[in-house]
PDB file of C-alpha atoms in Angstrom:
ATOM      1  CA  UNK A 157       5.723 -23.494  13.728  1.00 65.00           C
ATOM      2  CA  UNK A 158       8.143 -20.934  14.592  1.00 68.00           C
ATOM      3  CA  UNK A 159      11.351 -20.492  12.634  1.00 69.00           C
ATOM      4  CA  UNK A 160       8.805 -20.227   9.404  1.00 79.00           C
ATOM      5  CA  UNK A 161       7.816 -18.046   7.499  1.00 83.00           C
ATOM      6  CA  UNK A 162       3.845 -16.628   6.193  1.00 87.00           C
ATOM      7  CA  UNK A 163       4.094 -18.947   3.087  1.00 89.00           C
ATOM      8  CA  UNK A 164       5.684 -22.070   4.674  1.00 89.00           C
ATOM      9  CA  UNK A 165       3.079 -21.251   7.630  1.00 90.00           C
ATOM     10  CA  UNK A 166       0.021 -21.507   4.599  1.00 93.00           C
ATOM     11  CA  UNK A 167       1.736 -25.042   3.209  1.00 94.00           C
ATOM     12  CA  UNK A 168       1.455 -26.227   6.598  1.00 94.00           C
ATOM     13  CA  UNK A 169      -2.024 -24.816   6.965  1.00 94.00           C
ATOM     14  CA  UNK A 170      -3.351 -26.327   3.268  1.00 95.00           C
ATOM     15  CA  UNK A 171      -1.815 -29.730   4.225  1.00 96.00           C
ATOM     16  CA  UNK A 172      -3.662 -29.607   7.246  1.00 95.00           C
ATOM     17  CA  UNK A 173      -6.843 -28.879   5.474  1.00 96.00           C
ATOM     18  CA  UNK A 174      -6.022 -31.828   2.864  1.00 96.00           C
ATOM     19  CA  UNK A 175      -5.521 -34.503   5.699  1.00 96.00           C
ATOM     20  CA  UNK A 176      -8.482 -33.626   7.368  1.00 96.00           C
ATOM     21  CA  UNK A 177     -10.502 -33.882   4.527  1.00 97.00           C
ATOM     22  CA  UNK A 178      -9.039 -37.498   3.255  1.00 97.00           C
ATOM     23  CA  UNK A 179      -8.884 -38.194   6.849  1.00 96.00           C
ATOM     24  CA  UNK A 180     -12.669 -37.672   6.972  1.00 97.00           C
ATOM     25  CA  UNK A 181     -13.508 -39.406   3.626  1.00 96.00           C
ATOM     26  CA  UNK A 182     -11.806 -42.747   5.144  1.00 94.00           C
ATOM     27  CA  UNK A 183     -13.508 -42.224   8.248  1.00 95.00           C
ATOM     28  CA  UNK A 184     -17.041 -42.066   6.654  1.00 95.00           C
ATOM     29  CA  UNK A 185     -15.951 -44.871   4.327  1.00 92.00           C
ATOM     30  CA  UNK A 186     -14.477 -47.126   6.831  1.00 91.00           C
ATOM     31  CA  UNK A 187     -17.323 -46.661   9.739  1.00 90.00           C
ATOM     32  CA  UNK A 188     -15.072 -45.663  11.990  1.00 90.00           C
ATOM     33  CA  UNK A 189     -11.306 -45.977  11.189  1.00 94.00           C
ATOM     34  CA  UNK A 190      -8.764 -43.012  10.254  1.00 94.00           C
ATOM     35  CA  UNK A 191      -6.218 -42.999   7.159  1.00 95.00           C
ATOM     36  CA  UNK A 192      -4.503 -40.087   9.122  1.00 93.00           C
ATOM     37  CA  UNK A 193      -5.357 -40.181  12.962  1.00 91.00           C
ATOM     38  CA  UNK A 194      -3.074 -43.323  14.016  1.00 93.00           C
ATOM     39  CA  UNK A 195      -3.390 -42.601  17.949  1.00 91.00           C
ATOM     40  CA  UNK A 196      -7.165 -43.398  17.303  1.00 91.00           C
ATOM     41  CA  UNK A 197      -6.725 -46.823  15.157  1.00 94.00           C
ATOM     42  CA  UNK A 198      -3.922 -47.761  17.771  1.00 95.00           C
ATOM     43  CA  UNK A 199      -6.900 -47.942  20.165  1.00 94.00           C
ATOM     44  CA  UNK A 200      -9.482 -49.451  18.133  1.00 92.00           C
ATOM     45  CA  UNK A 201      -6.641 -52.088  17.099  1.00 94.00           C
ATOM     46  CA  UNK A 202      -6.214 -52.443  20.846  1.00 95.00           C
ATOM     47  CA  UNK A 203     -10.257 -53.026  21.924  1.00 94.00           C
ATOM     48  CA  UNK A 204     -10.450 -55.240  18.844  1.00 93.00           C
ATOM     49  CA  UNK A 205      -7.636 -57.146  19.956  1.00 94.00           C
ATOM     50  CA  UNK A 206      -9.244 -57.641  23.136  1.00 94.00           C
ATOM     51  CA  UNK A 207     -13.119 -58.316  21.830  1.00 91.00           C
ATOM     52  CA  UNK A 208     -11.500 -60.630  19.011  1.00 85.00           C
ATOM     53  CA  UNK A 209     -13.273 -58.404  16.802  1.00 83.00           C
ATOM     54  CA  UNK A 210     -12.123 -57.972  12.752  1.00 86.00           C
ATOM     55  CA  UNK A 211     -11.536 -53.963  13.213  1.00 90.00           C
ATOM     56  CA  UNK A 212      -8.268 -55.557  14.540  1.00 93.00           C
ATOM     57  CA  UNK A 213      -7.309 -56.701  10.924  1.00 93.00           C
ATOM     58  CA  UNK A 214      -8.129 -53.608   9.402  1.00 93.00           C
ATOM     59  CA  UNK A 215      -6.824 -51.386  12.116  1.00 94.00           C
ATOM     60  CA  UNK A 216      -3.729 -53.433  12.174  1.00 95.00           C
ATOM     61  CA  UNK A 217      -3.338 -52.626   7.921  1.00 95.00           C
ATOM     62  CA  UNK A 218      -3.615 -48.776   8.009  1.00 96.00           C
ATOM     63  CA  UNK A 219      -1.303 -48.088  10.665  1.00 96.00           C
ATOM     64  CA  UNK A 220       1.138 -50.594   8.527  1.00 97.00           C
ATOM     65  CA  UNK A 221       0.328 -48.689   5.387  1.00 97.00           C
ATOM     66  CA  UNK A 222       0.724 -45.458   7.149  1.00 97.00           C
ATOM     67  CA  UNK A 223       4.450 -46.539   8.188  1.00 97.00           C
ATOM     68  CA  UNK A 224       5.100 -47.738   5.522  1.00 97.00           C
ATOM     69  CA  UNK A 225       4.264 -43.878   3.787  1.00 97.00           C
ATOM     70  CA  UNK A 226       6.835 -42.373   6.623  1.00 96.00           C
ATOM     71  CA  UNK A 227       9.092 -44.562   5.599  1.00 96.00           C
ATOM     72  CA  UNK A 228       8.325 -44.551   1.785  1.00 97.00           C
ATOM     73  CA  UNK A 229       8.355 -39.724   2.011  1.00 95.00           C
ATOM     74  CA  UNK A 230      11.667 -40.167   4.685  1.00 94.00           C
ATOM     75  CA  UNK A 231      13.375 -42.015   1.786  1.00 95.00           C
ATOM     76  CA  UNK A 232      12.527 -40.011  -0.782  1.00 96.00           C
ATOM     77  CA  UNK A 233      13.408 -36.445   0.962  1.00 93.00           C
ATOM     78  CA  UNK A 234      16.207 -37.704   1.658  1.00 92.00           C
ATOM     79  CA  UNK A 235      17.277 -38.481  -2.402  1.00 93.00           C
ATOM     80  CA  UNK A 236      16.204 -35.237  -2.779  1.00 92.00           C
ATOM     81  CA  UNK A 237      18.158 -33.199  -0.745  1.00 87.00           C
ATOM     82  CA  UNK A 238      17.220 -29.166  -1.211  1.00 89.00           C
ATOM     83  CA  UNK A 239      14.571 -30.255  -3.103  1.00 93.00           C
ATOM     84  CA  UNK A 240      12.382 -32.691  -0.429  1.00 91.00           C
ATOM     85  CA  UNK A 241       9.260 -30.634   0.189  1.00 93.00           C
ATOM     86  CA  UNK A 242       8.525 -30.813  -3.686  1.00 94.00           C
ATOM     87  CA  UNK A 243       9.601 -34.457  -3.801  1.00 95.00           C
ATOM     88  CA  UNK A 244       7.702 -35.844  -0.932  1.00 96.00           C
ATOM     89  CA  UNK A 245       4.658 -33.821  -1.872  1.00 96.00           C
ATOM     90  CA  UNK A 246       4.975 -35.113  -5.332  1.00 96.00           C
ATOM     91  CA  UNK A 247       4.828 -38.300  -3.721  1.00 97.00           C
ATOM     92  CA  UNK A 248       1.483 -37.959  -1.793  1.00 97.00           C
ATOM     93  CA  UNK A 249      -0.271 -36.263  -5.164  1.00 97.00           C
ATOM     94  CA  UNK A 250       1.353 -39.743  -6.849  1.00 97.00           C
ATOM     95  CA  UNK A 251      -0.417 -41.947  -3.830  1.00 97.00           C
ATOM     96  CA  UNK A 252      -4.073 -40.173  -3.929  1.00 96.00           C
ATOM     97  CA  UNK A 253      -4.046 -40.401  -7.541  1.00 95.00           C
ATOM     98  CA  UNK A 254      -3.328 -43.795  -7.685  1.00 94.00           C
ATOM     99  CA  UNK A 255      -6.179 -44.390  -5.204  1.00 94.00           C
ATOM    100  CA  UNK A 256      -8.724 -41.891  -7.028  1.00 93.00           C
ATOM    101  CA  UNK A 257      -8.362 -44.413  -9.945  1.00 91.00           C
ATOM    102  CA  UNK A 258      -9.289 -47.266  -7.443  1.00 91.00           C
ATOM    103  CA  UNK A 259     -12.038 -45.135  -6.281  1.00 88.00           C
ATOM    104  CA  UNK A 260     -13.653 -44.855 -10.257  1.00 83.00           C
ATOM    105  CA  UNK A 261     -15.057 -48.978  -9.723  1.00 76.00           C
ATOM    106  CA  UNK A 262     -18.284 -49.252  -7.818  1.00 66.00           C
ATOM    107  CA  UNK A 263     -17.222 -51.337  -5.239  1.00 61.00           C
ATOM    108  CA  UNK A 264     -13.405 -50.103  -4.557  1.00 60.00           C
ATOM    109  CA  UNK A 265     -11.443 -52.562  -2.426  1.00 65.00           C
ATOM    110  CA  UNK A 266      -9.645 -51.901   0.768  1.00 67.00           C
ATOM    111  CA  UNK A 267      -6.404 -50.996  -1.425  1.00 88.00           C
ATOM    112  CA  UNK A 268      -8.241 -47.329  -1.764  1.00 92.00           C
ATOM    113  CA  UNK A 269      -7.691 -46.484   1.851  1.00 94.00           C
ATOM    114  CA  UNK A 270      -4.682 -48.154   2.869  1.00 96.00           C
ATOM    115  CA  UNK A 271      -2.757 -45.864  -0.390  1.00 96.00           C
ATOM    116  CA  UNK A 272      -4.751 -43.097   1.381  1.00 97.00           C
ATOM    117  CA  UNK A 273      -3.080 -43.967   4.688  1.00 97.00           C
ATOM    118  CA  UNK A 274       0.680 -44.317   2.946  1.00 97.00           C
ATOM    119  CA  UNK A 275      -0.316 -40.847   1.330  1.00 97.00           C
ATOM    120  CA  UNK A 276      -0.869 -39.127   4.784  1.00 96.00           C
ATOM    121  CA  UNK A 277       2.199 -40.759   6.513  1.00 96.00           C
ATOM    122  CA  UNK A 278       4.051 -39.595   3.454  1.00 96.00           C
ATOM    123  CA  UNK A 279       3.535 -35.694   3.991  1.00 95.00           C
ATOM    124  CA  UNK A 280       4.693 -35.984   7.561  1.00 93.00           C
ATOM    125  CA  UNK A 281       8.032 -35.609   5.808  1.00 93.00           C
ATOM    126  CA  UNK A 282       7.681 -31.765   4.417  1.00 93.00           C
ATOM    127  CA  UNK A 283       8.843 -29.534   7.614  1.00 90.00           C
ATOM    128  CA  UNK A 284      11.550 -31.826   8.911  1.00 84.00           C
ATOM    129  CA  UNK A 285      14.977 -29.954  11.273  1.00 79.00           C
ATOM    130  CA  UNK A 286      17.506 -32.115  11.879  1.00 73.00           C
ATOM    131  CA  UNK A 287      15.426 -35.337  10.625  1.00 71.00           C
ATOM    132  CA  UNK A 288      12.530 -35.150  12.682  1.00 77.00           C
ATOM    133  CA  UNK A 289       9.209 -33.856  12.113  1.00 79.00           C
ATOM    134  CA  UNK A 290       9.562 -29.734  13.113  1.00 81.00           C
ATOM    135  CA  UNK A 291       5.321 -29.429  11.935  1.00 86.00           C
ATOM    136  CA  UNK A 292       2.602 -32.211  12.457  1.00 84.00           C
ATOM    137  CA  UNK A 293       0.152 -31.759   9.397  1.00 88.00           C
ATOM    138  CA  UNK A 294      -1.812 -34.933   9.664  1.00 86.00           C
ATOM    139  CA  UNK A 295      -2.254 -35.150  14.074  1.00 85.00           C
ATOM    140  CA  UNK A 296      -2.795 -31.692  16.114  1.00 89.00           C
ATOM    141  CA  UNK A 297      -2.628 -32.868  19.518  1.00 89.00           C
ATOM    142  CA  UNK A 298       0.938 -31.437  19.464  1.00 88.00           C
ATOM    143  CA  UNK A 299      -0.508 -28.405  17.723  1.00 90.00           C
ATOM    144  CA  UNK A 300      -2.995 -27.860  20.514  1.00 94.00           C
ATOM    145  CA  UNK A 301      -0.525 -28.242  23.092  1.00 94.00           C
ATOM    146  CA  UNK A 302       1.213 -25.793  22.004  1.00 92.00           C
ATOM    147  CA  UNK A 303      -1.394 -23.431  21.213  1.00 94.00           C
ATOM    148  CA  UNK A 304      -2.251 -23.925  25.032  1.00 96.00           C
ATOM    149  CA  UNK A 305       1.142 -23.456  26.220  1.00 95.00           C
ATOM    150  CA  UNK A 306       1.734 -20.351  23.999  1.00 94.00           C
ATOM    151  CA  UNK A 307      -1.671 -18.894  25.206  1.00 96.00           C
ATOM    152  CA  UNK A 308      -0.165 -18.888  28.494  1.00 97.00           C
ATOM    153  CA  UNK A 309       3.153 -17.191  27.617  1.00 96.00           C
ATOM    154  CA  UNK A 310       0.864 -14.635  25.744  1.00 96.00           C
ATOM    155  CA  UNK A 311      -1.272 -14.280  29.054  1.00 96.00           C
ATOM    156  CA  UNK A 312       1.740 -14.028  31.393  1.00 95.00           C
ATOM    157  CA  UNK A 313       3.762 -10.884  29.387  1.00 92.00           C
ATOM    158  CA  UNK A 314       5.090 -13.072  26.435  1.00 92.00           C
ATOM    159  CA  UNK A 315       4.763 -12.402  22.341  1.00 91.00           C
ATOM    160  CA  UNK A 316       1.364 -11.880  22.126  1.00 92.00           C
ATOM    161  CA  UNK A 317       0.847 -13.879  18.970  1.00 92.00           C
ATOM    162  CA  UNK A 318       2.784 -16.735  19.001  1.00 92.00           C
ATOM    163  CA  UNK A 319      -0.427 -18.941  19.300  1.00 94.00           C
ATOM    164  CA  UNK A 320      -1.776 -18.122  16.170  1.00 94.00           C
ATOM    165  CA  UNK A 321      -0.189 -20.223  13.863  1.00 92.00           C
ATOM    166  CA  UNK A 322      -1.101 -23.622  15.728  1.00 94.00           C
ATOM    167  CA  UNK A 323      -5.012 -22.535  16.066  1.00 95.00           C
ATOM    168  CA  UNK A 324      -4.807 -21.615  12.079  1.00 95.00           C
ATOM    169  CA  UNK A 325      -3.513 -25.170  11.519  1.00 94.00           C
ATOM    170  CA  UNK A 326      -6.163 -26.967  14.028  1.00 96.00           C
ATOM    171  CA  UNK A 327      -8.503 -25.110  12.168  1.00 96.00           C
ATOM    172  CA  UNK A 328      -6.934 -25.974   8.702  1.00 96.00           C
ATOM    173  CA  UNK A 329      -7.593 -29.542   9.451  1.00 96.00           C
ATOM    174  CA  UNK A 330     -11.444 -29.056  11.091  1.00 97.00           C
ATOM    175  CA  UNK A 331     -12.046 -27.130   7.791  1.00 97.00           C
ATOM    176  CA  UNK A 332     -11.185 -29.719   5.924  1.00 97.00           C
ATOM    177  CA  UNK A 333     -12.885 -32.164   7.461  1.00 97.00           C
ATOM    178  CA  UNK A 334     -15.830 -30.472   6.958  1.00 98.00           C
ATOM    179  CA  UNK A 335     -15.453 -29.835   3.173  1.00 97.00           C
ATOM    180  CA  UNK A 336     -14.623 -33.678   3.043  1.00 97.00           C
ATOM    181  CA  UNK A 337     -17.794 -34.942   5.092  1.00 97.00           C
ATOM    182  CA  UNK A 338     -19.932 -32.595   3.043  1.00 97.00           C
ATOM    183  CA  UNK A 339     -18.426 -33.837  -0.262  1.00 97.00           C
ATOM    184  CA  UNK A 340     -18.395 -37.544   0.871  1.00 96.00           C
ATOM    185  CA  UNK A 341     -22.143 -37.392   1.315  1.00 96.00           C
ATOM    186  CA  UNK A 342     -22.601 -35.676  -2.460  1.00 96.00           C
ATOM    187  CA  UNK A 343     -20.452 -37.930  -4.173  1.00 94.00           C
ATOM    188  CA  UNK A 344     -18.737 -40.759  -1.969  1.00 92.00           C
ATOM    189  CA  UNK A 345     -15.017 -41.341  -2.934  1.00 92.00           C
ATOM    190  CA  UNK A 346     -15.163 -39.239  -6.061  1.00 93.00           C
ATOM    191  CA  UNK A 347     -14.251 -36.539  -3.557  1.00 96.00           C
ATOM    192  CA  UNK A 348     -10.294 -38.145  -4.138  1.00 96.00           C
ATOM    193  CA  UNK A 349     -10.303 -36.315  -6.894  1.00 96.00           C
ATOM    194  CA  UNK A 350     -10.612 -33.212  -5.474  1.00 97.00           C
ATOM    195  CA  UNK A 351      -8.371 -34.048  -2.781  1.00 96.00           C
ATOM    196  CA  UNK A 352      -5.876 -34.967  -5.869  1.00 96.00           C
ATOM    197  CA  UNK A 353      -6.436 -31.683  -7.090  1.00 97.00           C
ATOM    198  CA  UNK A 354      -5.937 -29.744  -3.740  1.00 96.00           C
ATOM    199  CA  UNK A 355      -2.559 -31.614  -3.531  1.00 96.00           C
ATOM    200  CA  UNK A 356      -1.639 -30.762  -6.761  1.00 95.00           C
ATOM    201  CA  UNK A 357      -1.847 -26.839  -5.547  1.00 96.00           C
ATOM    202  CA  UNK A 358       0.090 -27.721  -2.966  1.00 95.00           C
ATOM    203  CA  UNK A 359       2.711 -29.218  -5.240  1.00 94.00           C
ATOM    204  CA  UNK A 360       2.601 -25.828  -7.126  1.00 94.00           C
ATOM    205  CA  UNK A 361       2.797 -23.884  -3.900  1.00 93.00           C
ATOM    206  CA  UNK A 362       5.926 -25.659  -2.234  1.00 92.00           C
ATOM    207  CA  UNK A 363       7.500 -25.097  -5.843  1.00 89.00           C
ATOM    208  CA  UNK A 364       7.570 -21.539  -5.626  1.00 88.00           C
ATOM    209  CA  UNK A 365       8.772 -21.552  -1.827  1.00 87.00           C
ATOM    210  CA  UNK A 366      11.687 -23.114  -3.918  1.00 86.00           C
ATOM    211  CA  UNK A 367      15.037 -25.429  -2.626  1.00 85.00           C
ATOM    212  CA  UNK A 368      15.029 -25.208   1.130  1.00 80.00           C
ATOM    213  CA  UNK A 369      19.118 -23.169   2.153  1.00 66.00           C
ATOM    214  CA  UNK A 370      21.238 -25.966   3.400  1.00 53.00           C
ATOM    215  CA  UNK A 371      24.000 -24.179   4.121  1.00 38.00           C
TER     216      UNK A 371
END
């Protein structure tokens, strides 16, 4: 996260928060599967590939949808040019709303959580250098490397804070985990909506950080 500044360094940290708490609302809803975490449905495709198990199937269809969101945000920041935070964000808010609407039936399909998956691939696109992901804001076991590493720089005579920003974003994400697990067990997938919300701040925010300098 270096090379940002405090208010890119809060986006990051709010996006964070927002994919650990849809990240936890698909985990509670799918008994076990992530519409974020793709290193952990990787291995539960894997196990159910080797029990012939259905998780397989399922597993199989989030990490496609997730893709698929990479692929949906990397062509859409790229249209977009200076302007590719606030179109890829607008994006995701487009995504979660259109799966808060499957959410209002009383027995939504699988649909809802593979649009939730497409959403979270899709934000991976906001920090980007040189086309490739400069911040993680749906995974942090980059973030905690680097926490680690910088801990030790700090420890051996280096910046003292350097650390800080990738322990705020780890904890961005638990925190929002926690506000989703908490909501999930109030009101089930009705939480979306405040998820939608959130994302719709966060659409607000990256608007005032204004066109990114390409020159």
């Amino acid at each position: 996260m270096r090379g940002y500044d405090a208010s890119r360094h809060m986006l990051a940290i709010g996006l964070a928060a927002q994919a650990g708490f849809i990240d936890a609302l698909g985990f509670l809803k799918l008994g076990g599967l992530f519409v974020s975490f793709m290193s952990g449905n990787s291995t539960r495709l894997g196990v159910g590939l080797a029990k012939g198990a259905a998780v397989a199937g399922m597993a199989a269809g989030l990490v496609g949808a997730f893709v698929g969101g990479v692929l949906a945000g990397a062509l859409v920041a790229r249209r977009a040019g200076r302007w590719r935070k606030q179109a890829v964000l607008g994006l995701a808010t487009a995504l979660l709303f259109c799966a808060a609407l499957l959410a209002l039936p009383d027995r939504p399909g699988s649909g809802l959580t593979l649009l939730m998956a497409a959403a979270m691939g899709a934000v991976n696109n906001v920090f980007q250098r040189d086309g490739e992901v400069s911040i993680g804001v749906t995974y942090m076991t980059g973030a905690l490397v680097k926490l680690g590493q910088q801990l030790a720089v700090a420890l051996t005579g280096g910046p003292r804070w350097n650390w800080l920003p990738y322990l705020l974003l780890w904890l961005g994400l638990v925190a929002g985990a926690v506000a989703g697990g908490g909501l999930f067990a109030l009101i089930g997938l009705h939480a979306l909506w405040v998820a939608l919300a959130f994302s719709g701040l966060l659409l607000l925010w990256s608007g005032r950080l204004g066109p990114l300098d390409l020159a």
